[in-house]
Structures are given as C-alpha cells and as structure tokens.
mmCIF file of C-alpha atoms and ligand atoms in Angstrom:
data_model
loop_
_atom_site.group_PDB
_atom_site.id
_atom_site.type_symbol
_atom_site.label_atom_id
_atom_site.label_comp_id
_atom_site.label_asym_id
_atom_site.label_seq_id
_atom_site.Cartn_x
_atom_site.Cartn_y
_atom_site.Cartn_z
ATOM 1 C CA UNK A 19 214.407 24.269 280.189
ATOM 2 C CA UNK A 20 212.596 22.453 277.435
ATOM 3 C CA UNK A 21 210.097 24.680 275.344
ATOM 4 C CA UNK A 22 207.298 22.728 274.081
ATOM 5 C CA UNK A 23 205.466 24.571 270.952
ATOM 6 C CA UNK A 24 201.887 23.704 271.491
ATOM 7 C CA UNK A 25 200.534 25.718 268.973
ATOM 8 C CA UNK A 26 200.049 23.451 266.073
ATOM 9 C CA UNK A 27 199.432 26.568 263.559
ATOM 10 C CA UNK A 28 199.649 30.151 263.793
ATOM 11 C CA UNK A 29 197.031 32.482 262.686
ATOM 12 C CA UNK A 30 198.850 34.751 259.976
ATOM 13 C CA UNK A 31 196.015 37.556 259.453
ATOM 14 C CA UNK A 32 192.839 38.370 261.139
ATOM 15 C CA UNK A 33 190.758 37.226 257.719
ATOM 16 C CA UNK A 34 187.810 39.350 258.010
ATOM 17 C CA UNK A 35 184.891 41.283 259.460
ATOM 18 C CA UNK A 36 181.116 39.950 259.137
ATOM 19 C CA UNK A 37 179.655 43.465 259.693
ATOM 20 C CA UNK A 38 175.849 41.452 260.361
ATOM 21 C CA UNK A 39 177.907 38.116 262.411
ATOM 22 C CA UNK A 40 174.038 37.949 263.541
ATOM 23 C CA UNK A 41 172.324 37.682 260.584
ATOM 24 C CA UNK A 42 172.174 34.316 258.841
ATOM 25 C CA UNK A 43 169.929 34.726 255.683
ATOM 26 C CA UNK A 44 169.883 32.485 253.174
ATOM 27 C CA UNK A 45 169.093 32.653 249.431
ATOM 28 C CA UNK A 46 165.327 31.587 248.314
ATOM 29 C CA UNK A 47 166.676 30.140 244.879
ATOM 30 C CA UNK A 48 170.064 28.641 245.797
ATOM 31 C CA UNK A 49 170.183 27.036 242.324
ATOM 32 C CA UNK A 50 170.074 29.969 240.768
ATOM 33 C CA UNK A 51 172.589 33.113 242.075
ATOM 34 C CA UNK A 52 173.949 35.567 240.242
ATOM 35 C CA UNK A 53 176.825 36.331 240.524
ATOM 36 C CA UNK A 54 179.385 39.539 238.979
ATOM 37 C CA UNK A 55 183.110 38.998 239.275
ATOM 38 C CA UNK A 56 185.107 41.904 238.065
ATOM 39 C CA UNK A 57 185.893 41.681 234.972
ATOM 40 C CA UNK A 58 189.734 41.546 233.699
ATOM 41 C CA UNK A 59 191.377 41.027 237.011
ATOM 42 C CA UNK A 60 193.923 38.380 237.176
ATOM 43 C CA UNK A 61 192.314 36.890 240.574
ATOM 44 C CA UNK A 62 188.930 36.517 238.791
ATOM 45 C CA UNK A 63 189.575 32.735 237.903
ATOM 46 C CA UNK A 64 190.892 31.714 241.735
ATOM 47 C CA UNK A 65 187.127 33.350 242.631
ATOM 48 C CA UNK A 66 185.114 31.276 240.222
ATOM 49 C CA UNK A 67 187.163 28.338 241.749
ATOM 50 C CA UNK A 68 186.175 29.060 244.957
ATOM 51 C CA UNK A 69 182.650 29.721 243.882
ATOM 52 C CA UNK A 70 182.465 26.148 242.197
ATOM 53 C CA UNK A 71 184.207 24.505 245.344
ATOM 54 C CA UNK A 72 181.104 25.588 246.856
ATOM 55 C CA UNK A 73 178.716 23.899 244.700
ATOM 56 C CA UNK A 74 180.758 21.038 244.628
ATOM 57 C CA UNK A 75 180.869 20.689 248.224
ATOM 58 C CA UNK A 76 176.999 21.361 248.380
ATOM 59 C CA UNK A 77 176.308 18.621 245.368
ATOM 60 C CA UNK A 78 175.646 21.576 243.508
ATOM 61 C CA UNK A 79 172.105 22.486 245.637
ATOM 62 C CA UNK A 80 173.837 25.624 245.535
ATOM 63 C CA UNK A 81 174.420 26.925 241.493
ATOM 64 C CA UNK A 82 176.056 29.894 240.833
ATOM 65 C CA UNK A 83 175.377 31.920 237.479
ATOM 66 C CA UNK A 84 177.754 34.469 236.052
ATOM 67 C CA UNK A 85 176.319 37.502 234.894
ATOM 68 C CA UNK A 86 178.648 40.564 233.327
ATOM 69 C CA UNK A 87 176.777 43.219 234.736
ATOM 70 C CA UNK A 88 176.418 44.265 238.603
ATOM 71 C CA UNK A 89 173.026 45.455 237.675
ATOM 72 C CA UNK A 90 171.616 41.569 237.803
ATOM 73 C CA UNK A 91 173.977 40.038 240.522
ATOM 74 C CA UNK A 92 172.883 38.748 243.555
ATOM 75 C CA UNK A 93 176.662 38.713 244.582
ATOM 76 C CA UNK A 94 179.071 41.180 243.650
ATOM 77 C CA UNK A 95 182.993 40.642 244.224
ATOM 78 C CA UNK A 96 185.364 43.093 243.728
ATOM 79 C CA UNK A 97 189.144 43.369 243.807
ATOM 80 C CA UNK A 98 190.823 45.827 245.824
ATOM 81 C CA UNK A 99 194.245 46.391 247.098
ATOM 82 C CA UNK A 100 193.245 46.638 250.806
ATOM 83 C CA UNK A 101 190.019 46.521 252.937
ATOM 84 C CA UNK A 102 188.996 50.034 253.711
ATOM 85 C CA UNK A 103 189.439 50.317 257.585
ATOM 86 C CA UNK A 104 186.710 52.046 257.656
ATOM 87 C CA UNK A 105 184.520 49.616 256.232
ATOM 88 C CA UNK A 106 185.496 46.828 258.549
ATOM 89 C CA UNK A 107 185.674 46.275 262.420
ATOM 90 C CA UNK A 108 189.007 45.187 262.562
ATOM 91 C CA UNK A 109 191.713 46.670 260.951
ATOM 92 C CA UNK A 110 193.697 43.876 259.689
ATOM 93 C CA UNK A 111 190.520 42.276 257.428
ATOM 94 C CA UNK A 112 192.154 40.839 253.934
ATOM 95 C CA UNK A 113 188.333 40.572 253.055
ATOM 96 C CA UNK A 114 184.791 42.150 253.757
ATOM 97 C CA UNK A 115 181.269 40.619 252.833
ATOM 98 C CA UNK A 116 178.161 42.594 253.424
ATOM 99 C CA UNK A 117 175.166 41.154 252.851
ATOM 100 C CA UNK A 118 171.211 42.695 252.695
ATOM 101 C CA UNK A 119 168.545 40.899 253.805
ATOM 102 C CA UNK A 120 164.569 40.811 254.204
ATOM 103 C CA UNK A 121 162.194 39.223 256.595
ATOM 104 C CA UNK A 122 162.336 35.392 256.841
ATOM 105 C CA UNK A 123 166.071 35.991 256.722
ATOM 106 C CA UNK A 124 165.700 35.997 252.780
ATOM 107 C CA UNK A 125 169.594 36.741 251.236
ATOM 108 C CA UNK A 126 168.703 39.759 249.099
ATOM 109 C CA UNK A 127 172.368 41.156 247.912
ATOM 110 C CA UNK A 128 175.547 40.239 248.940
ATOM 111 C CA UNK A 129 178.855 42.232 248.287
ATOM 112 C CA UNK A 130 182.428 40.685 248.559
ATOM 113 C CA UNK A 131 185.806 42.801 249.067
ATOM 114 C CA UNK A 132 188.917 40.646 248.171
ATOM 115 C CA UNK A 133 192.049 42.550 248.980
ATOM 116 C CA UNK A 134 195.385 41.867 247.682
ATOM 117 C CA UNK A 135 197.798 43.115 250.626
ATOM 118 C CA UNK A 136 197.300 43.290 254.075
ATOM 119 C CA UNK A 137 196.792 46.831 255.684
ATOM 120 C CA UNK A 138 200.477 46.831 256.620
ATOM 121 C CA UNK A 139 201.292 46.092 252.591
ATOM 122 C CA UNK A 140 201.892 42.474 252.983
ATOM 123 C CA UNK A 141 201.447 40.838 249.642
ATOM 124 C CA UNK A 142 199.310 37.888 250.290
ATOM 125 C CA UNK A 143 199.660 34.656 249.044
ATOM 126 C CA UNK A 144 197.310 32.785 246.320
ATOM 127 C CA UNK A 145 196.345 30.307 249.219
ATOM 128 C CA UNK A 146 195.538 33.394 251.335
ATOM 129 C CA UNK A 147 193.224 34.771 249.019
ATOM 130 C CA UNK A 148 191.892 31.682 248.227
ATOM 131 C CA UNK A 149 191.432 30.769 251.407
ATOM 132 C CA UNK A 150 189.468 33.785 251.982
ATOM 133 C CA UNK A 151 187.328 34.065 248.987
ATOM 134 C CA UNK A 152 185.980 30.438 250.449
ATOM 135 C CA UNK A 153 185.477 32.544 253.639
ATOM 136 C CA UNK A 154 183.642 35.392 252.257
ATOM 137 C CA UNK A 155 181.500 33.362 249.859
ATOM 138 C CA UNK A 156 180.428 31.603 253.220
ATOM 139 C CA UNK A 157 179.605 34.500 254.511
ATOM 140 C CA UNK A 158 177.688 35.260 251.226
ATOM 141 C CA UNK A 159 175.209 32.269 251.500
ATOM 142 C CA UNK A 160 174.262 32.683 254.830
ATOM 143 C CA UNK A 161 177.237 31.191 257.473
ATOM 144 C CA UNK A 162 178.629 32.930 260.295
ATOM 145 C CA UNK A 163 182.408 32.458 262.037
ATOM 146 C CA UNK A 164 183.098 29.250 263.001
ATOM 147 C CA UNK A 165 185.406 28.894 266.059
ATOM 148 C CA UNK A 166 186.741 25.372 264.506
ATOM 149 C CA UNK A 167 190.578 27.054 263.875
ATOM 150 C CA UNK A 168 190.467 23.997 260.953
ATOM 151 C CA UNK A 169 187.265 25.247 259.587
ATOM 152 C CA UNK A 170 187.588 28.298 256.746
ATOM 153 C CA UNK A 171 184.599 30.098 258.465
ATOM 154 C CA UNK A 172 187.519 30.297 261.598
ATOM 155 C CA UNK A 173 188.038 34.151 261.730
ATOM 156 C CA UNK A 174 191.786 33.796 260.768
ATOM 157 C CA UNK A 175 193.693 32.307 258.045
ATOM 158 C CA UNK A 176 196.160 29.448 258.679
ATOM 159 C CA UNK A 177 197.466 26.940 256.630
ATOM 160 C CA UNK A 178 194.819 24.031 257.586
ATOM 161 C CA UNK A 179 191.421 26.110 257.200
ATOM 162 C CA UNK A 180 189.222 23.745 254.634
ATOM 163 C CA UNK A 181 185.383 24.105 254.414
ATOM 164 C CA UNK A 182 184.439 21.467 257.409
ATOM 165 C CA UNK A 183 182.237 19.043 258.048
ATOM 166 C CA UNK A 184 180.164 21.253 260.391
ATOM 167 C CA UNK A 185 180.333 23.931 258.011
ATOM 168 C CA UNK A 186 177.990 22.003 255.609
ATOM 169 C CA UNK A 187 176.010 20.636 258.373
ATOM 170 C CA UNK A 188 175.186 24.292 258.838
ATOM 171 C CA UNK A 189 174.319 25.000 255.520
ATOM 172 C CA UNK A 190 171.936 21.898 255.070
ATOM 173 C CA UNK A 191 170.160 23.315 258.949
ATOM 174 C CA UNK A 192 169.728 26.592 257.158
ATOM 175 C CA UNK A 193 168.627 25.503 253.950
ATOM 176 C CA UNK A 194 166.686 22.162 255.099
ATOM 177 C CA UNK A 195 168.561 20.107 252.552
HETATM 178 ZN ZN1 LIG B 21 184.540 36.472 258.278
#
C-alpha cells in the first residue's frame, strides 16, 4: 500500500492564546507607540526586528517608539522561560499577548510574553520565536487568528507562516488606511 503524505507542513507548537480573540482594538496614534523591550536580554534585537517588519510591511503607517521605561509604553514585551499555564488557555502557548482596551475599540495597553522553551522544556528555535513575536505583535495592534496555516496570525507555528496578504488587508479594514 502506497502512503501518500498530504500534509504539506506540520504544526510544531500550538503558538499562543489571544485571551480577548474577540476584541479587535486598534491604536488611535499608530505612528506613534511606545513600546518597552526588556532591557539586556539577548532576544531583545530579534523583537525590534519583528517590530520594524511590521512597519515595513505597513509602509511605516504603523511607527513604533522605544521607550526604557514600562511606565510610558503602550506595549510591553517581556522575556520569560515559559508561558505561565495559568495565564493562557492552552497549555502549550510559546507566547501570550493581552491587550486593554476602551470604547470605540481604542488599543489602550498591550502586554507581550515571549517564552524561550516550550512547557515540555523544548528549546525553541530563533525562527520559532521570531515567528511568534510577529504573531504576538499582531495580536498587539489589533488582529485576531487567522485560519490561513501560511499566515503568522495561523494559531500554530510551522515553517511557512509569513505575515499574509490578508493579514494587511485586515489591518488597512481596521485602521481605514
Ligand atoms: Zn495568537
């Protein structure tokens, strides 16, 4: 008997939990977010990547401004060495974003969790977490899962997730670029 593989990628790790998957706010000055990285952790740099991906991608109507102090940040991102289970609706997440809104949907605070091992103590890979800080950032100006397996809103992370055409799309609906 011939076994045909039809599964053209396999989903390595349930990527995260969107604790409001409802809620799609958006931020009021998109040219202008603030956002803290922790300081003096060696996967800073990969997050200000993926933070200027974004704005790339966008044609930079969405600017992000480092600050060095939580205090002013719109977004927060933090390093940890796992997602607390307790924190997030699955138990596999390799990364959490919650985000606070008010009325109109306005994008008050946003807080990113990038973990460094699976809950199992899987070391993940730099295109894992990369892969996922462009995942939780999207989460962190306003998008929701995609069920596009190629898009990087997909729940999981495979090898093939990019930010997607429908992805922006999404963002220029909610933003009325
Ligand atoms: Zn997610």
């Amino acid at each position: 008997m011939i076994k045909r593989i039809l599964l053209i990628f396999v989903i390595l790790i349930t990527l995260c939990s969107s604790v409001f998957a409802d809620i799609q706010g958006k931020w009021f000055h998109p040219k202008f977010i603030r956002v803290y990285i922790q300081p003096d952790h060696y996967k800073g740099r990969l997050m200000t990547q993926a933070f200027r991906e974004w704005s790339k991608l966008t044609k930079n109507k969405l600017i992000f401004q480092k600050v060095t102090s939580p205090k002013f940040a719109d977004i927060e991102v933090e390093f940890v060495d796992k997602i607390n289970p307790a924190q997030s609706n699955t138990d596999r997440a390799i990364g959490l974003t919650k985000t606070s809104t008010q009325s109109n949907r306005k994008l008050v605070h946003a807080k990113i969790w990038i973990a460094q091992k699976t809950h199992d103590d899987k070391v993940l890979s730099e295109d894992e977490v990369y892969t996922t800080m462009l995942h939780e950032i999207g989460h962190a100006i306003g998008l929701n899962h995609s069920q596009d397996p190629e898009s990087v809103m997909y729940y999981g992370v495979n090898v093939i997730q990019e930010v997607s055409e429908e992805d922006l799309r999404l963002l220029k609906e909610l933003y009325l670029w």
